[in-house]
PDB file of C-alpha atoms in Angstrom:
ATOM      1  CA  UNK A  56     -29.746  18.342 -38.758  1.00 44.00           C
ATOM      2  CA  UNK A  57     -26.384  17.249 -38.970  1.00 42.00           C
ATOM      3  CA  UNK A  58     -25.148  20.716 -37.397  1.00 43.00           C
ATOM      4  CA  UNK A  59     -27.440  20.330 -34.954  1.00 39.00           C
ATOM      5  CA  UNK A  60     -26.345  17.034 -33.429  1.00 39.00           C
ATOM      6  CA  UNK A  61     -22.755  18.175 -33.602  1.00 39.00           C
ATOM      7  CA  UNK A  62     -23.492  21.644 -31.646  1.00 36.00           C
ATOM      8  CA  UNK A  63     -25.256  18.896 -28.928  1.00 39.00           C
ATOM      9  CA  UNK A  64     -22.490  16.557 -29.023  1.00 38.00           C
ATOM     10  CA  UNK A  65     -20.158  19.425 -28.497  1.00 36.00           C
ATOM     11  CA  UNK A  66     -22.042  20.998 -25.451  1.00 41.00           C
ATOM     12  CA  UNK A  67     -21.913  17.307 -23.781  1.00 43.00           C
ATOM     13  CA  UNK A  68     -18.542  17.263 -24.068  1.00 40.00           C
ATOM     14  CA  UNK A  69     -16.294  18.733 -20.939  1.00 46.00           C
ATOM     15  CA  UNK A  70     -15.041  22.293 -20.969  1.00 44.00           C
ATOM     16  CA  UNK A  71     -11.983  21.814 -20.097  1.00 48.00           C
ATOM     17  CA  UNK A  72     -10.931  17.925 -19.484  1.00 83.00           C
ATOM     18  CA  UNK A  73      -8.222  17.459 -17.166  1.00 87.00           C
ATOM     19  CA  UNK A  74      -6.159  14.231 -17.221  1.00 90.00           C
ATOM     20  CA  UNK A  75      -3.350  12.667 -15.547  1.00 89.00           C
ATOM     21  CA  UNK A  76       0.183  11.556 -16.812  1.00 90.00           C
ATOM     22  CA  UNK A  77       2.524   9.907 -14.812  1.00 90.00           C
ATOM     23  CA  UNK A  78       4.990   7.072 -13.744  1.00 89.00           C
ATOM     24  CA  UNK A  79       7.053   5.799 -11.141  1.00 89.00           C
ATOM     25  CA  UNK A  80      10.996   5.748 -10.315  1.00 88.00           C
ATOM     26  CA  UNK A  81      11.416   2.302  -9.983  1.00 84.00           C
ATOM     27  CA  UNK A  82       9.606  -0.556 -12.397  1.00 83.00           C
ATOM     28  CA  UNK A  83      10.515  -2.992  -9.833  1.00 84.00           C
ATOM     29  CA  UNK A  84      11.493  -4.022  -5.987  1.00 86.00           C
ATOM     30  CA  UNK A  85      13.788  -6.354  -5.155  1.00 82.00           C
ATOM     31  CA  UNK A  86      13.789  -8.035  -2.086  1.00 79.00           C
ATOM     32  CA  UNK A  87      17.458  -9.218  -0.912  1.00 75.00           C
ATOM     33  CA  UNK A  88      19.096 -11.005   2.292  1.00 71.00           C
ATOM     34  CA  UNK A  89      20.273  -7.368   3.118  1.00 77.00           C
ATOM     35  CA  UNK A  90      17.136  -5.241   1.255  1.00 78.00           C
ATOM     36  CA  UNK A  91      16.529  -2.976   4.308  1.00 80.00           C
ATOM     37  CA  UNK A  92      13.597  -1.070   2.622  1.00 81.00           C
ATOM     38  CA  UNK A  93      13.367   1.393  -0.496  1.00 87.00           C
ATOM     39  CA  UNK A  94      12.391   4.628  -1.907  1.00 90.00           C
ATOM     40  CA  UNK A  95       9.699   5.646  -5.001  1.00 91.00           C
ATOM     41  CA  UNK A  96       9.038   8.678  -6.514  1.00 93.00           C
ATOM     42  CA  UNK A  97       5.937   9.287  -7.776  1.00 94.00           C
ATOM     43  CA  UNK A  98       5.646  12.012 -10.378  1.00 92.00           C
ATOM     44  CA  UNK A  99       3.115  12.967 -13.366  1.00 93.00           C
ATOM     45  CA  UNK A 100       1.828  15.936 -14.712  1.00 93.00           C
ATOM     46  CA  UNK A 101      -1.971  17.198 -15.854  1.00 92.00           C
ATOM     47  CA  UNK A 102      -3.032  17.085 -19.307  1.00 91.00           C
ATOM     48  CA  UNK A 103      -5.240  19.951 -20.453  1.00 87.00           C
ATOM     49  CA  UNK A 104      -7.692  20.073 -23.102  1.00 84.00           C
ATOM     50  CA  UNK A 105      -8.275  23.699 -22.735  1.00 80.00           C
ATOM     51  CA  UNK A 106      -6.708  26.602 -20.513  1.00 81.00           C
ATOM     52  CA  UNK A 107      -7.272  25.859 -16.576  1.00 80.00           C
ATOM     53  CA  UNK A 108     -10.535  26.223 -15.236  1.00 81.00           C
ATOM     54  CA  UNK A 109     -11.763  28.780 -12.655  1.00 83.00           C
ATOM     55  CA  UNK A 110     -12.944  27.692  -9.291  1.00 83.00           C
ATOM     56  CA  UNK A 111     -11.709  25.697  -6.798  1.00 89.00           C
ATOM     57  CA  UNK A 112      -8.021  24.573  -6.800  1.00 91.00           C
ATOM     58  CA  UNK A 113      -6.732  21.695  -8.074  1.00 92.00           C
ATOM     59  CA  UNK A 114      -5.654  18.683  -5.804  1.00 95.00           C
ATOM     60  CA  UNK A 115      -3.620  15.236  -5.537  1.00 96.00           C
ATOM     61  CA  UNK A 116      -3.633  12.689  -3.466  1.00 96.00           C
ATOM     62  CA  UNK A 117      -1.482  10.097  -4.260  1.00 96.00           C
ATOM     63  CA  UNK A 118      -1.634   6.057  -2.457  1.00 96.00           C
ATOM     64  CA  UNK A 119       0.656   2.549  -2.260  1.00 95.00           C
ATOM     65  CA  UNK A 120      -0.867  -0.511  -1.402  1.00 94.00           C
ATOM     66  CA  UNK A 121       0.337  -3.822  -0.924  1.00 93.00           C
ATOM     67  CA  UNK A 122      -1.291  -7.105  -1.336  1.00 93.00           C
ATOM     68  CA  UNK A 123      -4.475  -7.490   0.577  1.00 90.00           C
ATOM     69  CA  UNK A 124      -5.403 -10.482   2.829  1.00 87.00           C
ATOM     70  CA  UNK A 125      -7.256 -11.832   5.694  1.00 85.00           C
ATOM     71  CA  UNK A 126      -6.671 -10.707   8.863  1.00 83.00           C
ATOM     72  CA  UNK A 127      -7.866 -11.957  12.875  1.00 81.00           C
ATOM     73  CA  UNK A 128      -8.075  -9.149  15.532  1.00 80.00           C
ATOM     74  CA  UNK A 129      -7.931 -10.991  18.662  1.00 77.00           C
ATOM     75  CA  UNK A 130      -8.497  -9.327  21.924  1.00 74.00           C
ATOM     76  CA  UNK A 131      -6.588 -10.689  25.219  1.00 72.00           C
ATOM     77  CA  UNK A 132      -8.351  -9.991  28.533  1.00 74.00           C
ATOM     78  CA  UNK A 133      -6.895 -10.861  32.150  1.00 72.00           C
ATOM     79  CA  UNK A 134      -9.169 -13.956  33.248  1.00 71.00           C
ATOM     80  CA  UNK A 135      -8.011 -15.619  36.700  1.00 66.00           C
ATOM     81  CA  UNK A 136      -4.919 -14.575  36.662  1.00 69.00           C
ATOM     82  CA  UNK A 137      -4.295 -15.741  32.602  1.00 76.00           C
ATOM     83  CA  UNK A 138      -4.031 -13.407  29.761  1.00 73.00           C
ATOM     84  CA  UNK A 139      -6.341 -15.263  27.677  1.00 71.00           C
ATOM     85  CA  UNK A 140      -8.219 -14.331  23.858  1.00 66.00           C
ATOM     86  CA  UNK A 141     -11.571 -13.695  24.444  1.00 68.00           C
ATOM     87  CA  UNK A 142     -12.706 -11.675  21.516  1.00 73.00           C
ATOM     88  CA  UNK A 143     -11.976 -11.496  17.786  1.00 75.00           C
ATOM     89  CA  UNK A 144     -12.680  -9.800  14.801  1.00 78.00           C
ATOM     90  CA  UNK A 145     -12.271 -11.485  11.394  1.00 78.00           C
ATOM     91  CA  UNK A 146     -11.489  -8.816   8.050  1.00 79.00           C
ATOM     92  CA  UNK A 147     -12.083 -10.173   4.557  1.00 79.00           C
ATOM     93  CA  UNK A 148      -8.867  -8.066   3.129  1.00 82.00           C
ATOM     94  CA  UNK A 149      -6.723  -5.777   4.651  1.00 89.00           C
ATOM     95  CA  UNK A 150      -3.459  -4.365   2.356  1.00 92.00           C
ATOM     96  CA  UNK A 151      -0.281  -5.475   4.074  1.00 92.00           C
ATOM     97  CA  UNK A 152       1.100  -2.059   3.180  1.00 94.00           C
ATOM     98  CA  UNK A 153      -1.020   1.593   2.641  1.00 95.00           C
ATOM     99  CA  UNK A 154       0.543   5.179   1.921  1.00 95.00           C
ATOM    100  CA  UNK A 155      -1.497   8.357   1.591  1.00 96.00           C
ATOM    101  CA  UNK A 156       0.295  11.293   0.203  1.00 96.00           C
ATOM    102  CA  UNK A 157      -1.701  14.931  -0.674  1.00 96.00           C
ATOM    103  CA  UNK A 158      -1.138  18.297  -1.584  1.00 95.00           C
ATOM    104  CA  UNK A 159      -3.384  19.192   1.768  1.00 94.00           C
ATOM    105  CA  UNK A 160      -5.684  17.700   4.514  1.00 96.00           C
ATOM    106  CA  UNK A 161      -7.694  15.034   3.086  1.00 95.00           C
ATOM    107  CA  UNK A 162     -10.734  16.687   5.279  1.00 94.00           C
ATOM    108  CA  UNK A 163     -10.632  19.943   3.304  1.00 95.00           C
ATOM    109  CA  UNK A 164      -9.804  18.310  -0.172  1.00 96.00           C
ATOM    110  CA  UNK A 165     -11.368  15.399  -0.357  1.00 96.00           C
ATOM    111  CA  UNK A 166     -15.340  14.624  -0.264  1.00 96.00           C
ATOM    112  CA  UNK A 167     -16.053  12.141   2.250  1.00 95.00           C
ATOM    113  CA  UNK A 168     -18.617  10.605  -0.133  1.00 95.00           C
ATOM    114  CA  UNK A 169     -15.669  10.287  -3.031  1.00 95.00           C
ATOM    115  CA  UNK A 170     -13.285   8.476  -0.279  1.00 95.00           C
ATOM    116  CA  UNK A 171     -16.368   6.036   0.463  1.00 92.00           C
ATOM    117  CA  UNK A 172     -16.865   5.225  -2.878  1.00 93.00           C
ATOM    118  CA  UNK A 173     -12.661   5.267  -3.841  1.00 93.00           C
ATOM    119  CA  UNK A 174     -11.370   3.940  -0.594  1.00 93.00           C
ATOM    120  CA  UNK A 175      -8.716   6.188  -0.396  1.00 94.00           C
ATOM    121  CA  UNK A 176      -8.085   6.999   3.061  1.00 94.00           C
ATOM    122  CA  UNK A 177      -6.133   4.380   5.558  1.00 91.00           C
ATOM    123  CA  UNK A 178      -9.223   3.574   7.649  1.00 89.00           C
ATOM    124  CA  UNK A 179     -11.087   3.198   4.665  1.00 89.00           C
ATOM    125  CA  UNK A 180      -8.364   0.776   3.137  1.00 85.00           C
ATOM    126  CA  UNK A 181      -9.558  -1.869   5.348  1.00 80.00           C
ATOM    127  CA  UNK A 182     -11.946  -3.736   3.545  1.00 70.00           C
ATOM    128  CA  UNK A 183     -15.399  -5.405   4.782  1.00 61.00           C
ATOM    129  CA  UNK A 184     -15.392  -8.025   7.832  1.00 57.00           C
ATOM    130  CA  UNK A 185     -15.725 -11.643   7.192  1.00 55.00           C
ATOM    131  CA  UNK A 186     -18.489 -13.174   8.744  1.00 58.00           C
ATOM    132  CA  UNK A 187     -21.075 -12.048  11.263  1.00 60.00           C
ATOM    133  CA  UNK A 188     -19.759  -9.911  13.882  1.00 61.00           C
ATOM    134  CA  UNK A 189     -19.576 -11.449  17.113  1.00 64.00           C
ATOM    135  CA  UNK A 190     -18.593  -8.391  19.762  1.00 66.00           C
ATOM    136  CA  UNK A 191     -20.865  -5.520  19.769  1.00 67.00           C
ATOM    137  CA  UNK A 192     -18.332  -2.611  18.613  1.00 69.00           C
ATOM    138  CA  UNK A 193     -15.904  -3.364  16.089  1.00 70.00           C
ATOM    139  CA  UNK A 194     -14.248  -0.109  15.975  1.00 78.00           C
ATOM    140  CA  UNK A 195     -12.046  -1.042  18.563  1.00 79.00           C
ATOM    141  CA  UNK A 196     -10.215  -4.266  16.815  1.00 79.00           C
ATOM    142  CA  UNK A 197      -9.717  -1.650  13.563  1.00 81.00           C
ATOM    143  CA  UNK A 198      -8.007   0.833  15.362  1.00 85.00           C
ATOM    144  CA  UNK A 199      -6.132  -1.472  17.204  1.00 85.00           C
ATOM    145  CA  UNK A 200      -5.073  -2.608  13.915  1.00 87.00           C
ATOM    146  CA  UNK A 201      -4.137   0.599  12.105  1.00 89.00           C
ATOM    147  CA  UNK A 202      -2.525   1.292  15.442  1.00 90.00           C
ATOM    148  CA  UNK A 203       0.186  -1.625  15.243  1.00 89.00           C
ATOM    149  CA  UNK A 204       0.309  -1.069  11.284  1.00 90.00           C
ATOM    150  CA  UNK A 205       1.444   2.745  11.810  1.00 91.00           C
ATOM    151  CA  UNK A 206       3.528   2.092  14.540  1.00 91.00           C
ATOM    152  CA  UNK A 207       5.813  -1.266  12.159  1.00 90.00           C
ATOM    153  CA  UNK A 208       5.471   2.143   9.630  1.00 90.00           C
ATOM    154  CA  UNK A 209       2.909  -0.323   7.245  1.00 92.00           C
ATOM    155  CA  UNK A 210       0.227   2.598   7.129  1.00 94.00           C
ATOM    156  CA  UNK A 211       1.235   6.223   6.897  1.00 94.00           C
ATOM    157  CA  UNK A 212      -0.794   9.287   6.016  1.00 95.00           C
ATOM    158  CA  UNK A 213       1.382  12.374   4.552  1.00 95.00           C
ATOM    159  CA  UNK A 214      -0.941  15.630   4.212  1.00 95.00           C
ATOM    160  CA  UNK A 215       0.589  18.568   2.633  1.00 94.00           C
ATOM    161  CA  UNK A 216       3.431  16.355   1.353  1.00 94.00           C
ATOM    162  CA  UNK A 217       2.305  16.041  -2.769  1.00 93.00           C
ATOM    163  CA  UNK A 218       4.518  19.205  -4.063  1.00 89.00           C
ATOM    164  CA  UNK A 219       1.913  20.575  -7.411  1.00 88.00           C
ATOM    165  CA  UNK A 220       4.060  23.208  -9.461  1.00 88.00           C
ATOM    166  CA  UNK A 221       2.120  25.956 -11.205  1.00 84.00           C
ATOM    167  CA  UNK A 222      -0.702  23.452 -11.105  1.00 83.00           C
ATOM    168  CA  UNK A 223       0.435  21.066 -13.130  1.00 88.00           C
ATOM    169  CA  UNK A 224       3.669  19.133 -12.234  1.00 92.00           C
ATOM    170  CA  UNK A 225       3.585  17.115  -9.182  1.00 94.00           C
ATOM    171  CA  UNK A 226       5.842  14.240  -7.248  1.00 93.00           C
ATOM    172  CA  UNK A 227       4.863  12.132  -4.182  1.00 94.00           C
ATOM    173  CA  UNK A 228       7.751  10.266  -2.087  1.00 93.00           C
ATOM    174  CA  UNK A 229       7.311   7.052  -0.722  1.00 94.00           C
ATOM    175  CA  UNK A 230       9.543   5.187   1.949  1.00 91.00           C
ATOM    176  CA  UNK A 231       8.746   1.419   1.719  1.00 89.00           C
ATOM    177  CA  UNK A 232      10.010  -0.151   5.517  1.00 89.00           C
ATOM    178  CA  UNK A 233      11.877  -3.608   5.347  1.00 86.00           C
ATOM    179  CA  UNK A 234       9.265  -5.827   6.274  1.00 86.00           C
ATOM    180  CA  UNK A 235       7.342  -5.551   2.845  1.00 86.00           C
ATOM    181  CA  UNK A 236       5.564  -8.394   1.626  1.00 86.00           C
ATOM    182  CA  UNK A 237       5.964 -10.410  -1.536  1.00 87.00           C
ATOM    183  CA  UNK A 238       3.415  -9.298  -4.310  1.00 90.00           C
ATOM    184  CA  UNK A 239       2.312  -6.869  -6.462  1.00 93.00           C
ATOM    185  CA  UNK A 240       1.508  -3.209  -5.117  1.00 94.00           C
ATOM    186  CA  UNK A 241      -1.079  -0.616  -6.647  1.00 94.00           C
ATOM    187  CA  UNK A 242      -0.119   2.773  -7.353  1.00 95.00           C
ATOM    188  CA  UNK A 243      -3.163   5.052  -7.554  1.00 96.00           C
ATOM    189  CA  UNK A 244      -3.473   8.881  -8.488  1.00 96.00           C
ATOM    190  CA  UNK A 245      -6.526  11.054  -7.967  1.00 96.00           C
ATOM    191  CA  UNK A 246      -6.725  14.930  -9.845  1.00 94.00           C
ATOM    192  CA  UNK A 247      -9.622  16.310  -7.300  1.00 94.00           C
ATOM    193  CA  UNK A 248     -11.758  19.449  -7.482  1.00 93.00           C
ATOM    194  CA  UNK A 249     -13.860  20.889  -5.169  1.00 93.00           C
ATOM    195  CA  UNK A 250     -13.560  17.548  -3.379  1.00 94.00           C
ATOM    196  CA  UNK A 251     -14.675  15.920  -6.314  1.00 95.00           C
ATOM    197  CA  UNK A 252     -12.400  13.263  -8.131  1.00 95.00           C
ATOM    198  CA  UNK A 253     -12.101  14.471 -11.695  1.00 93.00           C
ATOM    199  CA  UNK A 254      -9.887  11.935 -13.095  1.00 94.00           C
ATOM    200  CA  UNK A 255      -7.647   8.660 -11.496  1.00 94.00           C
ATOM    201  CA  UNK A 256      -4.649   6.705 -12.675  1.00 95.00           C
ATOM    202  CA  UNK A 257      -3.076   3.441 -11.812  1.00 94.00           C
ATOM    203  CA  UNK A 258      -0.345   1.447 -12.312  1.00 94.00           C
ATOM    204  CA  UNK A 259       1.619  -1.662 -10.633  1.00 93.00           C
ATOM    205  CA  UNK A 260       4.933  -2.016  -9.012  1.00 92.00           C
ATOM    206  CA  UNK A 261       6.272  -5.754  -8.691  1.00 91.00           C
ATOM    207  CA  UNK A 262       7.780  -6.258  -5.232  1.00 88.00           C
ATOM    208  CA  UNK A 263       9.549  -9.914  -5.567  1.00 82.00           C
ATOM    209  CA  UNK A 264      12.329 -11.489  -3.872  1.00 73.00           C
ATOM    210  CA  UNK A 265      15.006 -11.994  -6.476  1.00 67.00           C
ATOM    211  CA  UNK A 266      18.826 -13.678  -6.150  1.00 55.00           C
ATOM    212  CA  UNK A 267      18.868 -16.643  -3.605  1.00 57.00           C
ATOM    213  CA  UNK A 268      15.924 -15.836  -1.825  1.00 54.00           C
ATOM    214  CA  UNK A 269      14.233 -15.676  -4.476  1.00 53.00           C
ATOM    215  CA  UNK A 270      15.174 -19.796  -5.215  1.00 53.00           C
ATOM    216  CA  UNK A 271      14.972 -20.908  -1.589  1.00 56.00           C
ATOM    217  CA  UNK A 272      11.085 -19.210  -1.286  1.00 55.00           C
ATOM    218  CA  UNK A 273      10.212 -20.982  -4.548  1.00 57.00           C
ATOM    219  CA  UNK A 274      11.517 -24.219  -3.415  1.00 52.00           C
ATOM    220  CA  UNK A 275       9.694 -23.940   0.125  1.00 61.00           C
ATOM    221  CA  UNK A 276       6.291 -23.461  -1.450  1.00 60.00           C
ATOM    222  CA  UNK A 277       7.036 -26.116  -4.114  1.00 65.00           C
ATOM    223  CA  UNK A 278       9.196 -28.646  -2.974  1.00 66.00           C
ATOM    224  CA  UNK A 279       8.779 -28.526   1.114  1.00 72.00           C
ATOM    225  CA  UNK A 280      10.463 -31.789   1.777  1.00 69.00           C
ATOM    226  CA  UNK A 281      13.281 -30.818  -0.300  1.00 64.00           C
ATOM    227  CA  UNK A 282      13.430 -27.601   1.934  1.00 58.00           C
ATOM    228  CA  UNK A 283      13.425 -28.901   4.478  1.00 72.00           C
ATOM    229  CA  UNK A 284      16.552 -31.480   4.111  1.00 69.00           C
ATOM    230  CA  UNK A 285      18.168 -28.645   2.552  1.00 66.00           C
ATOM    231  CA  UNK A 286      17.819 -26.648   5.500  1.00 69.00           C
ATOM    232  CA  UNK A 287      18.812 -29.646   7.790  1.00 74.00           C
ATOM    233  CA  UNK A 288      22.371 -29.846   6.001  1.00 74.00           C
ATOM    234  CA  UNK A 289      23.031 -26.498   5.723  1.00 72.00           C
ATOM    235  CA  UNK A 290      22.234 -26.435   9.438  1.00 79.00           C
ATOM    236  CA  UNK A 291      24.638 -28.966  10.177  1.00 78.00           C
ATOM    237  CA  UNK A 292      27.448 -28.291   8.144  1.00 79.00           C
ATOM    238  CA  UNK A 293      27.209 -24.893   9.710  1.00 75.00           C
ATOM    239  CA  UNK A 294      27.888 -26.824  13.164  1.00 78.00           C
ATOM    240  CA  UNK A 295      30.295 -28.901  12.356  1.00 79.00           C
ATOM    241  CA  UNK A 296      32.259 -25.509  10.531  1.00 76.00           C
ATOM    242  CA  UNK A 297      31.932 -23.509  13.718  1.00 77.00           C
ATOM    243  CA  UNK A 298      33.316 -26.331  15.807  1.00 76.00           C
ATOM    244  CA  UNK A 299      35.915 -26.924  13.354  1.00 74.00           C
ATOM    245  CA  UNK A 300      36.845 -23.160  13.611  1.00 74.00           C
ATOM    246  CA  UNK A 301      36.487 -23.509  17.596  1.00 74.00           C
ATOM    247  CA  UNK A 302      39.230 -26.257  17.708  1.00 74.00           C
ATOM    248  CA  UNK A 303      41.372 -24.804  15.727  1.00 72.00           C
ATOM    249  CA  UNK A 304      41.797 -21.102  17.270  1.00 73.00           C
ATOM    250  CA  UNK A 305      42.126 -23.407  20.605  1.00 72.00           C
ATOM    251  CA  UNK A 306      44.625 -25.360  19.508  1.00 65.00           C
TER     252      UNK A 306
END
């Protein structure tokens, strides 16, 4: 009996179970006065519990995000003469940042049910609307959106760009642009077969302003009136030093 339920717990088990191992070139970002954007690396490898299977090829797709939040689509239309809003568009959560890298065309490697259910493509990063829709096609407002976020280089999609080595090694290459936003981002990694995801990994990446930035944010989130004054006299004295310099190259 005992035999038995080992041969069946055996047979459940995976054939060959193929896992992922990796990590990241940098454990943190920080954001400077003069931080004019950064690179990661991305690299891992796949663990094997038995030799590699037959069939289809393995694949990786690798993604970034950024902190998610609410966004408005407005949309402006000419009305007597006055570019005016007339319709808008409200999404729930929308990353601020979102980079797809793969070893090939996410429409021949990845299922399109899988990237429903993992959200892994940039369209699909773009979360559910907030409240009832009030224009009769929203597809519109979320290209326009993924149009502006490509073109500041906040959304990018790299096929073919995921280098696997003897199909196991792998590294991904991110450019993060200047205009990153404070928070933590998600690094995700997908091992697919046959368009199927066999196994994921994830990890964070801390993206904080750090130095003197890093005092003056806190200080305008928890001490406004205190910024604010601050401001004020650095403001002036920077005045009064330019005039100061002014008179005295005149002079």
């Amino acid at each position: 009996m005992i035999r038995l339920l080992a041969l069946l717990l055996f047979a459940a088990l995976p054939a060959s179970a193929e896992t992922v191992v990796a990590g990241q070139s940098l454990d943190e970002i920080g954001i400077t006065a003069r931080f004019d954007g950064s690179e990661v690396l991305i690299y891992g490898a796949v663990r094997r519990d038995a030799p590699e299977p037959e069939g289809p090829p393995l694949e990786v797709i690798v993604t970034l995000e950024g902190p998610s939040g609410a966004v408005t689509i407005r949309k402006k239309t000419r009305e007597a003469g006055i570019w005016i809003n007339t319709e808008q568009v409200g999404v729930a959560a929308t990353p601020s940042y979102y980079a797809v890298a793969s070893t090939g065309p996410l429409a021949d490697i990845l299922d399109p049910a899988e990237d429903v259910r993992q959200r892994i493509s940039v369209p699909l990063a773009v979360r559910a609307f907030s409240g009832p829709l009030e224009v009769d096609d929203a597809r519109p407002f979320t290209e326009a959106l993924l149009r502006i976020r490509e073109a500041e280089g906040l959304y990018s999609l790299s096929e073919g760009t995921v280098r696997l080595v003897e199909g196991t090694l792998f590294r991904a290459d991110f450019r993060l642009p200047a205009n990153l936003v404070e928070g933590t981002y998600k690094t995700r990694i997908f091992l697919l077969r046959g368009g199927k995801v066999i196994d994921a990994y994830r990890a964070a990446l801390p993206v904080r302003k750090v130095g003197i930035e890093r005092i003056l944010f806190a200080l305008s989130r928890q001490n406004p009136l205190a910024y604010g004054l601050l401001s004020l006299v650095l403001a002036v004295t920077a005045g009064w030093a330019a005039s100061a310099a002014f008179r005295f190259l005149r002079s």
